[in-house]
Amino acid sequence: MDQQKKQRQLKYNILIFALAVALILFGGFMALNTYEQNSAGFLQYEDKQLDRMAGASDGNLKTIFDDAQSSIDNIAHSRRIVEAVNNWLATGYEEPLDTALETKVFVQSDICTTVLLEKDGKIIYSLDGDTDYKFKKTKLDEHVRFCQNLNGNVFIAFDSKSRRGIKYTALLDLRRIYMQIAGSDTGEDFGLILLDKTGNIVIYPDDNNIMARSLENVEKPALLEGIEFLKTSQENGQDLNDSYQASQSNKTFRIDTLVSNNNQNKLFSIASVANYEPIKRLTKKTSIELFIFFMTMAVGIGILVVTLIITRRRNQEALEELETLKEKNRIMEELQEKAENLAHMQRLETIGTLTSSIAHEFNNLLTPIMGYSIMTLEKLPPEEVEMYDNILEIYNASNKAKEIISRLSKLSRRDTDRKFDALNPDLVLNKAMNMTTPALPKNVDVIRKLNCSNVKVSGNEVQLSQLLLNLMINAFQAMGEEGGLLTLETKLVDKEVVISVKDTGCGIDDETKAKIFDPFFTTKVSGEGTGLGLAIALQSVEDHNGHIEVESEVGKGTTFSVYLPQLEESQEEKSLETAENEGF
């Protein structure tokens, strides 16, 4: 019996040992299998992220390049700029040309470094004053090439077709283009590499800087060692996903390429590069945890504890990933909003051009009306008093229409010619207030403190009246149905005439006050405001060599103060002589 018990015990021990070995082998197999699955899954996920990053960057590059080519073509065909160029060639006076170019939205953008004019292959003008640029012989496209300044900085140049022997060229800063498409998501372990389709110029992150250099002058940090994969991919004309080991470290990098002949922008091949070591460590760590899990499956409490730990960790990672996705979505929405604002500004520019053309046609119609009216008045006999008054009314109405057309031209282009007269600020303010009488709320009282009856300013009465009307209407709306007190005041301070419009309305907070003069900014509900009123008001004040200040306190009211230079007696006499010479 003892022998049989010993044999049974031996068999039991062998069975337990076999089960233990089987459990270890099963746990090892499961751990290995899980490791391989996790590695493949993480690698696939990383490749998708890199591919998305390269695709998004490619789309942004196409938008930037298309906008650059379209903008330089529009500049070359702008009548105003062509006239400014001809004037500069004739007189050598650059300021009108500088002003005409600087009003363009594209020229004001961060990526546009300067605009050049070339004639017979030589740079004859530069908006930033620097003409020491050397163009590369190899072109990326018919109208696209590289150039370099004396500091070694490399730019991409977009050319227009020559007009009358003049070629217009826009220089774009490659480093700023890189920052615009990549943002702050770059570093020594993650970033983009851009290689032009000729294989000469490479753009990449280096420490805290963005570098744009010729390929032969590049010192290759770990991230940039993937350039060899990008060059090979570009030469073969095929996109690839691959890994490489950094020569100066133990880091493994994953690279995804999008070559120029397969992408949208057609000028640069793009590589998204990321350090794969954190993912490998995460995969290995997860597999070890799973091995322990399978080895301790017989212990229910241990299994529960390990499961809870892993579940919590995964939830945390999921939450972090969700926050990352939310941040990326926010960035994409901001980019979309900027693109929509740019498109809106371009539409307004087109509308302004149409308005200028219409105003010109109306002006041509009014000129003979006014001329024949004067001729008829001069030929009428003295006894035709009623006929004289009727024709005079026709002339006055035509003259007012001409002022309105002049204002339309002012809205459509910045440098519209204006008629400036010696004006009394008290009279201008009174006329503006009288015009707002129909819109004056019943519960709003008006106080006038006019102290400039013997003072004159040089200005355009229509433009100043519209400016004051805008400020008064805004004051009415700020006081709303509750009403309040509107104070209109003029005073002379240090040879400056100060015209103040003060209300007791809701006031403006500091954050809003910093934006009120920005085009398209409005606090009104959709459909009730364009956001252009105060922007035009600011422009009108600047056209009169003045400035405007705002003082406001939430709940107490707002004061807009317009500062205009006082017209001296000598200047007033000159202004009157000019007005007499311009009359009939």
XYZ file of C-alpha atoms in Angstrom:
584
model
C 0.000 0.000 0.000
C 2.783 2.411 0.900
C 4.437 1.608 -2.382
C 1.211 2.323 -4.231
C 0.759 5.604 -2.332
C 4.293 6.576 -3.181
C 3.647 5.752 -6.840
C 0.385 7.743 -6.815
C 2.138 10.642 -5.088
C 4.924 10.443 -7.657
C 2.400 10.491 -10.478
C 0.597 13.402 -8.806
C 3.846 15.312 -8.414
C 4.745 14.589 -12.037
C 1.298 15.783 -13.095
C 1.651 18.968 -10.998
C 5.123 19.492 -12.436
C 3.802 18.896 -15.950
C 0.930 21.295 -15.345
C 3.371 23.866 -13.955
C 5.646 23.448 -16.991
C 2.638 23.606 -19.286
C 1.460 26.746 -17.491
C 4.903 28.313 -17.828
C 5.104 27.350 -21.513
C 1.552 28.591 -22.090
C 2.314 31.826 -20.300
C 5.524 32.219 -22.289
C 3.730 31.461 -25.549
C 0.931 33.878 -24.731
C 3.451 36.538 -23.734
C 5.427 36.057 -26.956
C 2.276 36.041 -29.064
C 0.976 39.136 -27.302
C 4.332 40.853 -27.738
C 4.271 40.212 -31.473
C 0.654 41.359 -31.792
C 1.277 44.462 -29.716
C 4.437 45.255 -31.662
C 2.583 44.924 -34.953
C -0.381 46.916 -33.634
C 1.711 49.729 -32.200
C 3.840 49.843 -35.340
C 0.735 50.032 -37.516
C -0.693 52.786 -35.319
C 2.563 54.758 -35.404
C 2.727 54.410 -39.200
C -0.832 55.724 -39.506
C 0.002 58.716 -37.331
C 3.128 59.479 -39.362
C 1.215 59.041 -42.610
C -1.502 61.421 -41.415
C 1.083 63.975 -40.393
C 2.824 63.783 -43.786
C -0.522 64.018 -45.625
C -1.692 67.014 -43.592
C 1.657 68.773 -44.120
C 1.457 68.053 -47.845
C -2.020 69.592 -48.053
C -0.875 72.681 -46.140
C 2.156 73.063 -48.441
C -0.073 72.900 -51.519
C -2.350 75.589 -50.060
C 0.637 77.838 -49.264
C 2.273 77.361 -52.682
C -0.977 77.849 -54.632
C -1.726 80.995 -52.641
C 1.801 82.315 -53.234
C 1.617 81.789 -57.011
C -1.891 83.254 -57.213
C -0.922 86.255 -55.083
C 2.210 87.168 -57.083
C 0.207 86.831 -60.315
C -2.467 89.152 -58.891
C 0.228 91.631 -57.846
C 1.697 91.576 -61.362
C -1.752 92.287 -62.853
C -2.794 94.947 -60.320
C -3.355 98.223 -62.129
C -2.434 100.220 -59.060
C 0.886 98.406 -58.621
C 1.716 98.572 -62.340
C 1.123 102.342 -62.242
C 3.312 102.604 -59.124
C 6.089 100.640 -60.884
C 5.909 102.886 -63.953
C 6.028 105.965 -61.722
C 9.057 104.563 -59.867
C 10.854 103.775 -63.132
C 10.158 107.305 -64.330
C 10.916 109.235 -61.121
C 12.899 106.863 -58.889
C 10.441 107.598 -56.030
C 9.816 104.260 -54.224
C 7.332 105.179 -51.469
C 4.085 104.808 -53.556
C 5.319 101.421 -54.803
C 6.232 100.313 -51.251
C 2.795 101.392 -49.981
C 0.946 99.660 -52.832
C 2.743 96.356 -52.171
C 2.447 96.542 -48.364
C -1.373 96.805 -48.551
C -1.584 93.305 -50.047
C -2.713 90.652 -47.561
C -0.198 88.112 -48.862
C 2.751 90.527 -48.511
C 1.730 91.167 -44.886
C 1.823 87.431 -44.026
C 4.672 85.984 -41.938
C 5.941 83.657 -44.665
C 6.436 86.385 -47.292
C 9.937 87.853 -46.843
C 9.917 90.400 -49.664
C 8.813 91.146 -53.236
C 11.406 91.653 -55.995
C 11.276 93.203 -59.463
C 13.627 91.801 -62.125
C 14.532 93.178 -65.510
C 16.847 91.433 -67.953
C 17.766 88.888 -65.258
C 18.831 91.577 -62.748
C 17.092 92.560 -59.516
C 16.148 96.252 -59.819
C 13.890 96.608 -56.762
C 13.261 94.900 -53.407
C 10.497 95.766 -50.957
C 12.844 95.198 -47.997
C 15.633 97.172 -49.693
C 17.972 94.162 -50.018
C 18.826 93.241 -53.620
C 21.757 90.921 -52.785
C 19.960 87.666 -53.586
C 21.514 84.913 -55.676
C 19.176 82.570 -57.535
C 19.912 78.867 -57.980
C 20.255 77.674 -61.575
C 18.023 74.629 -61.039
C 14.292 75.396 -61.092
C 11.620 73.446 -59.242
C 8.977 74.492 -61.774
C 8.518 76.973 -64.590
C 7.833 79.752 -62.085
C 9.445 78.351 -58.919
C 13.146 78.454 -57.921
C 15.440 78.873 -54.924
C 17.573 81.840 -53.945
C 20.021 82.691 -51.166
C 21.021 85.938 -49.430
C 24.449 86.963 -48.164
C 23.705 85.443 -44.736
C 23.259 82.011 -46.292
C 19.501 81.887 -45.720
C 17.628 79.953 -48.410
C 14.252 81.133 -49.779
C 11.768 79.726 -52.274
C 10.837 82.195 -55.025
C 7.553 82.311 -56.959
C 7.696 84.243 -60.252
C 4.939 85.824 -62.313
C 4.984 86.007 -66.071
C 6.934 89.046 -67.253
C 4.865 92.143 -67.988
C 6.526 94.738 -70.229
C 9.918 93.291 -69.419
C 9.360 93.311 -65.625
C 9.191 90.057 -63.638
C 7.526 90.104 -60.201
C 8.943 87.632 -57.653
C 7.758 86.748 -54.119
C 10.341 85.301 -51.708
C 8.982 82.916 -49.052
C 10.878 82.040 -45.869
C 11.256 78.228 -45.881
C 11.769 78.116 -42.115
C 8.528 79.944 -41.435
C 6.697 77.701 -43.905
C 8.025 74.724 -41.930
C 6.799 76.230 -38.633
C 3.390 76.939 -40.135
C 2.827 73.354 -41.299
C 4.566 71.574 -38.394
C 3.820 73.955 -35.503
C 5.505 73.085 -32.219
C 5.318 69.297 -32.729
C 9.031 68.987 -33.516
C 12.164 68.058 -31.599
C 15.093 65.710 -31.538
C 12.794 62.659 -31.400
C 9.953 63.771 -33.658
C 9.532 66.018 -36.688
C 9.310 66.569 -40.438
C 11.994 66.503 -43.125
C 11.334 68.362 -46.386
C 13.470 67.661 -49.478
C 12.915 69.536 -52.718
C 12.251 67.396 -55.767
C 15.697 68.165 -57.235
C 17.382 66.795 -54.097
C 19.330 69.997 -53.353
C 17.552 71.775 -50.465
C 16.520 70.132 -47.185
C 14.465 71.660 -44.323
C 14.604 70.051 -40.881
C 14.534 70.758 -37.122
C 17.832 71.034 -35.249
C 17.619 71.536 -31.463
C 15.365 74.578 -31.081
C 15.967 75.914 -34.612
C 14.573 75.198 -38.060
C 17.274 74.782 -40.723
C 16.947 75.269 -44.506
C 20.217 74.405 -46.255
C 21.816 72.814 -49.258
C 22.030 69.085 -48.711
C 25.814 68.949 -48.969
C 26.177 71.462 -46.091
C 24.003 69.573 -43.620
C 25.300 68.104 -40.351
C 23.081 65.124 -39.736
C 21.527 64.801 -36.273
C 19.808 61.542 -35.384
C 16.466 62.705 -36.759
C 17.963 63.747 -40.109
C 19.728 60.424 -40.782
C 16.436 59.395 -42.335
C 17.245 61.748 -45.245
C 18.884 58.802 -47.012
C 15.580 56.935 -46.950
C 13.791 60.038 -48.267
C 16.337 60.472 -51.084
C 16.029 56.820 -52.068
C 12.256 56.983 -51.924
C 12.256 60.121 -54.101
C 14.668 58.602 -56.645
C 12.503 55.461 -56.885
C 9.306 57.472 -57.020
C 7.702 55.334 -54.313
C 6.487 56.111 -50.783
C 7.840 53.916 -47.977
C 7.564 53.043 -44.283
C 10.786 51.852 -42.681
C 12.965 51.925 -39.556
C 16.624 52.879 -39.013
C 19.122 52.873 -36.163
C 20.709 56.223 -35.287
C 24.511 56.060 -35.613
C 25.189 58.299 -32.591
C 22.696 56.690 -30.215
C 20.766 53.482 -29.579
C 17.543 55.052 -30.777
C 15.419 53.392 -33.425
C 13.498 55.778 -35.656
C 10.400 55.096 -37.739
C 10.047 57.041 -41.015
C 7.141 57.557 -43.412
C 7.792 59.260 -46.786
C 5.518 60.993 -49.272
C 7.485 61.719 -52.468
C 6.884 64.777 -54.640
C 5.593 62.962 -57.738
C 2.909 61.245 -55.626
C 1.844 64.113 -53.354
C -0.235 67.256 -53.825
C 2.334 70.058 -53.571
C 4.635 68.493 -56.249
C 7.651 70.535 -55.131
C 8.822 68.857 -51.913
C 9.030 65.274 -50.746
C 7.987 64.908 -47.104
C 9.199 62.521 -44.404
C 7.567 62.142 -40.985
C 10.101 60.787 -38.485
C 9.561 59.589 -34.887
C 11.677 57.843 -32.262
C 10.331 54.276 -31.996
C 12.120 53.419 -28.748
C 9.287 54.540 -26.404
C 6.848 52.330 -28.299
C 9.233 49.362 -28.155
C 9.660 49.842 -24.425
C 5.915 50.116 -23.975
C 5.375 46.932 -25.994
C 7.995 45.016 -24.018
C 6.621 46.227 -20.724
C 3.086 45.213 -21.661
C 4.251 41.731 -22.694
C 6.082 41.186 -19.393
C 2.987 42.200 -17.491
C 0.911 39.773 -19.529
C 3.422 36.984 -18.891
C 3.088 37.570 -15.146
C -0.664 37.639 -15.558
C -0.755 34.216 -17.241
C 1.748 32.752 -14.773
C -0.382 33.790 -11.805
C -3.788 32.939 -13.256
C -4.275 30.268 -10.558
C -4.229 32.975 -7.936
C -7.561 34.764 -8.331
C -6.692 37.739 -6.184
C -3.419 38.224 -8.012
C -5.202 38.045 -11.337
C -7.734 40.628 -10.163
C -5.031 43.006 -8.921
C -2.970 42.734 -12.123
C -6.099 43.160 -14.208
C -7.126 46.289 -12.317
C -3.628 47.771 -12.679
C -3.489 47.109 -16.403
C -7.050 48.361 -16.902
C -6.339 51.588 -15.039
C -3.126 52.164 -16.952
C -4.847 51.623 -20.260
C -7.645 53.968 -19.285
C -5.109 56.641 -18.438
C -3.385 56.156 -21.786
C -6.751 56.327 -23.533
C -7.567 59.591 -21.741
C -4.197 61.065 -22.689
C -4.700 59.979 -26.285
C -8.173 61.530 -26.251
C -6.731 64.828 -25.009
C -4.090 64.689 -27.743
C -6.761 64.133 -30.385
C -8.817 67.014 -28.981
C -5.780 69.314 -29.178
C -5.067 68.289 -32.774
C -8.724 68.835 -33.652
C -8.583 72.318 -32.122
C -5.489 73.157 -34.193
C -7.198 71.950 -37.365
C -10.259 74.089 -36.580
C -8.030 77.141 -36.087
C -6.332 76.497 -39.431
C -9.749 76.163 -41.090
C -10.919 79.418 -39.518
C -7.792 81.238 -40.730
C -8.309 79.861 -44.237
C -11.941 81.060 -44.216
C -10.905 84.539 -42.991
C -8.286 84.769 -45.741
C -10.856 83.761 -48.368
C -13.295 86.349 -46.966
C -10.677 89.114 -47.157
C -9.896 88.161 -50.760
C -13.610 88.375 -51.636
C -13.799 91.829 -50.022
C -10.800 92.920 -52.088
C -12.610 91.798 -55.255
C -15.769 93.657 -54.200
C -13.657 96.760 -53.571
C -12.268 96.579 -57.126
C -15.797 96.329 -58.570
C -16.963 99.273 -56.403
C -14.090 101.417 -57.672
C -15.022 100.658 -61.297
C -18.711 101.501 -60.730
C -17.805 104.749 -58.933
C -15.592 105.741 -61.873
C -18.460 105.227 -64.362
C -20.874 107.322 -62.242
C -18.264 110.049 -61.993
C -18.046 110.172 -65.790
C -21.845 110.672 -65.946
C -21.905 113.420 -63.308
C -19.146 115.524 -64.877
C -21.163 116.664 -67.963
C -24.255 117.249 -65.770
C -22.327 119.623 -63.534
C -20.552 121.258 -66.473
C -23.691 121.944 -68.506
C -25.461 123.162 -65.357
C -22.807 125.852 -64.843
C -22.883 126.788 -68.528
C -26.679 127.142 -68.426
C -26.539 129.249 -65.242
C -24.094 131.650 -66.879
C -26.347 132.106 -69.957
C -29.665 132.619 -68.085
C -31.017 136.196 -68.024
C -31.405 137.788 -64.576
C -35.226 137.617 -64.670
C -35.253 133.785 -64.862
C -34.979 133.417 -61.095
C -37.027 130.207 -60.802
C -35.155 128.537 -63.666
C -31.854 129.667 -62.103
C -32.816 128.087 -58.732
C -33.866 124.813 -60.394
C -30.636 124.454 -62.346
C -28.621 125.422 -59.253
C -30.404 122.627 -57.370
C -29.360 120.206 -60.142
C -25.747 121.329 -59.784
C -25.807 121.037 -55.956
C -27.377 117.560 -56.117
C -24.737 116.448 -58.637
C -21.990 117.842 -56.422
C -23.335 115.890 -53.415
C -23.518 112.738 -55.537
C -19.903 113.273 -56.513
C -18.950 113.464 -52.815
C -20.777 110.149 -52.208
C -18.944 108.555 -55.130
C -15.664 109.849 -53.722
C -16.546 108.093 -50.454
C -17.242 104.848 -52.345
C -13.799 105.096 -53.895
C -12.360 105.680 -50.411
C -13.831 102.351 -49.244
C -12.514 100.465 -52.273
C -8.886 101.620 -52.139
C -6.765 103.198 -49.457
C -5.156 106.061 -51.341
C -8.261 107.602 -52.919
C -7.874 111.329 -53.658
C -9.843 113.413 -51.149
C -10.747 117.080 -50.931
C -9.511 118.602 -47.679
C -10.929 121.940 -46.533
C -10.478 124.185 -43.517
C -13.288 122.950 -41.235
C -14.640 124.136 -37.911
C -14.886 121.075 -35.613
C -17.887 122.533 -33.719
C -19.890 122.877 -36.944
C -18.927 119.395 -38.146
C -19.947 117.863 -34.807
C -23.262 119.776 -34.786
C -24.104 118.662 -38.333
C -23.310 115.050 -37.495
C -25.493 115.204 -34.367
C -28.370 116.737 -36.336
C -28.162 113.903 -38.863
C -28.528 111.330 -36.049
C -31.648 113.002 -34.608
C -34.056 110.487 -36.264
C -32.093 107.618 -34.677
C -31.787 109.273 -31.233
C -33.552 107.108 -28.600
C -36.181 108.940 -26.560
C -34.530 108.065 -23.256
C -31.088 109.431 -24.252
C -30.153 113.027 -23.345
C -27.470 114.942 -25.250
C -25.058 117.504 -23.805
C -22.824 119.570 -26.111
C -19.643 121.205 -24.803
C -18.234 123.007 -27.839
C -15.085 125.034 -27.204
C -13.512 125.341 -30.667
C -15.647 127.955 -32.425
C -12.531 129.849 -33.624
C -10.394 126.808 -34.398
C -10.007 125.053 -37.747
C -8.757 121.649 -38.846
C -7.870 120.411 -42.318
C -10.167 117.589 -43.317
C -12.797 116.056 -45.532
C -16.218 116.947 -44.163
C -17.989 113.855 -45.517
C -15.349 111.535 -44.094
C -15.280 113.221 -40.662
C -19.095 113.295 -40.545
C -19.289 109.580 -41.273
C -16.656 108.928 -38.575
C -18.639 110.885 -35.935
C -21.950 109.346 -37.071
C -20.461 105.891 -36.558
C -19.277 106.757 -33.021
C -22.660 108.276 -32.097
C -24.690 105.332 -33.402
C -22.405 102.977 -31.454
C -23.040 105.069 -28.332
C -26.817 104.849 -28.859
C -26.579 101.062 -29.175
C -24.327 100.780 -26.102
C -26.869 102.612 -23.940
C -29.690 100.485 -25.366
C -33.240 100.604 -24.054
C -32.119 101.771 -20.602
C -31.012 105.100 -22.075
C -28.433 107.423 -20.590
C -26.421 110.565 -21.302
C -24.473 111.313 -24.504
C -21.799 114.018 -24.111
C -20.284 115.652 -27.218
C -17.243 117.836 -26.551
C -14.585 119.719 -28.506
C -11.474 121.293 -27.003
C -7.974 122.424 -27.979
C -5.070 120.605 -26.274
C -1.455 121.410 -27.281
C -2.315 122.405 -30.890
C -4.538 119.350 -31.268
C -8.318 119.478 -31.579
C -9.940 116.772 -29.426
C -13.455 115.656 -30.415
C -14.973 113.396 -27.738
C -18.068 111.172 -27.886
C -18.916 109.907 -24.386
C -21.769 107.578 -23.395
C -23.005 106.054 -20.132
C -23.642 102.616 -21.646
C -22.498 99.123 -20.745
C -18.783 99.811 -21.284
C -16.070 97.638 -22.849
C -13.805 95.163 -21.057
C -10.021 95.199 -21.619
C -9.971 92.039 -23.751
C -12.607 93.396 -26.150
C -11.060 96.892 -26.176
C -7.816 95.437 -27.545
C -9.679 94.096 -30.603
C -12.345 96.701 -31.427
C -10.345 98.273 -34.285
C -9.546 94.885 -35.882
C -11.314 94.311 -39.224
C -14.291 91.894 -38.985
C -14.322 91.942 -35.154
C -17.787 92.621 -33.736
C -19.650 91.951 -30.491
C -23.016 92.165 -32.219
C -25.088 89.106 -33.114
C -24.731 87.603 -36.578
C -26.383 89.762 -39.237
C -26.372 93.018 -37.213
C -22.761 94.073 -37.697
C -19.894 93.611 -40.156
C -17.025 94.445 -37.802
C -15.759 97.109 -40.262
C -17.194 100.320 -38.718
C -14.428 101.108 -36.227
C -11.754 99.775 -38.585
C -12.868 102.340 -41.204
C -13.096 105.005 -38.472
C -9.479 104.340 -37.496
C -8.404 104.553 -41.134
C -10.261 107.881 -41.547
C -8.523 109.381 -38.497
C -5.113 108.225 -39.738
C -5.877 109.741 -43.174
C -6.246 113.072 -41.354
C -2.853 112.629 -39.615
C -4.614 112.104 -36.299
C -5.206 109.330 -33.814
C -8.044 107.943 -31.740
C -8.112 106.850 -28.079
C -10.637 104.790 -26.132
C -11.387 104.946 -22.408
C -13.975 102.577 -20.984
C -15.140 100.998 -17.741
C -17.577 98.118 -17.648
C -20.956 99.274 -16.344
C -20.094 102.996 -16.485
C -19.594 103.891 -20.148
C -17.131 104.576 -22.936
C -15.360 107.661 -24.341
C -13.924 107.822 -27.884
C -11.522 110.780 -28.344
C -10.466 111.802 -31.855
C -7.236 113.892 -31.997
C -6.731 116.062 -35.123
C -3.907 118.572 -35.726
C -4.959 122.227 -35.502
C -4.814 124.147 -38.774
C -2.479 127.158 -38.447
C -3.458 130.503 -40.003
C -0.883 130.197 -42.801
C -2.097 126.684 -43.571
C -5.714 127.868 -43.463
C -5.035 130.604 -46.040
C -3.285 128.083 -48.286
C -6.220 125.670 -47.924
C -8.701 128.411 -48.878
C -6.635 129.368 -51.957
C -6.554 125.729 -53.032
C -10.319 125.411 -52.594
C -10.899 128.594 -54.696
C -8.614 127.312 -57.463
C -10.516 124.019 -57.573
C -13.923 125.736 -57.869
C -15.722 126.741 -61.104
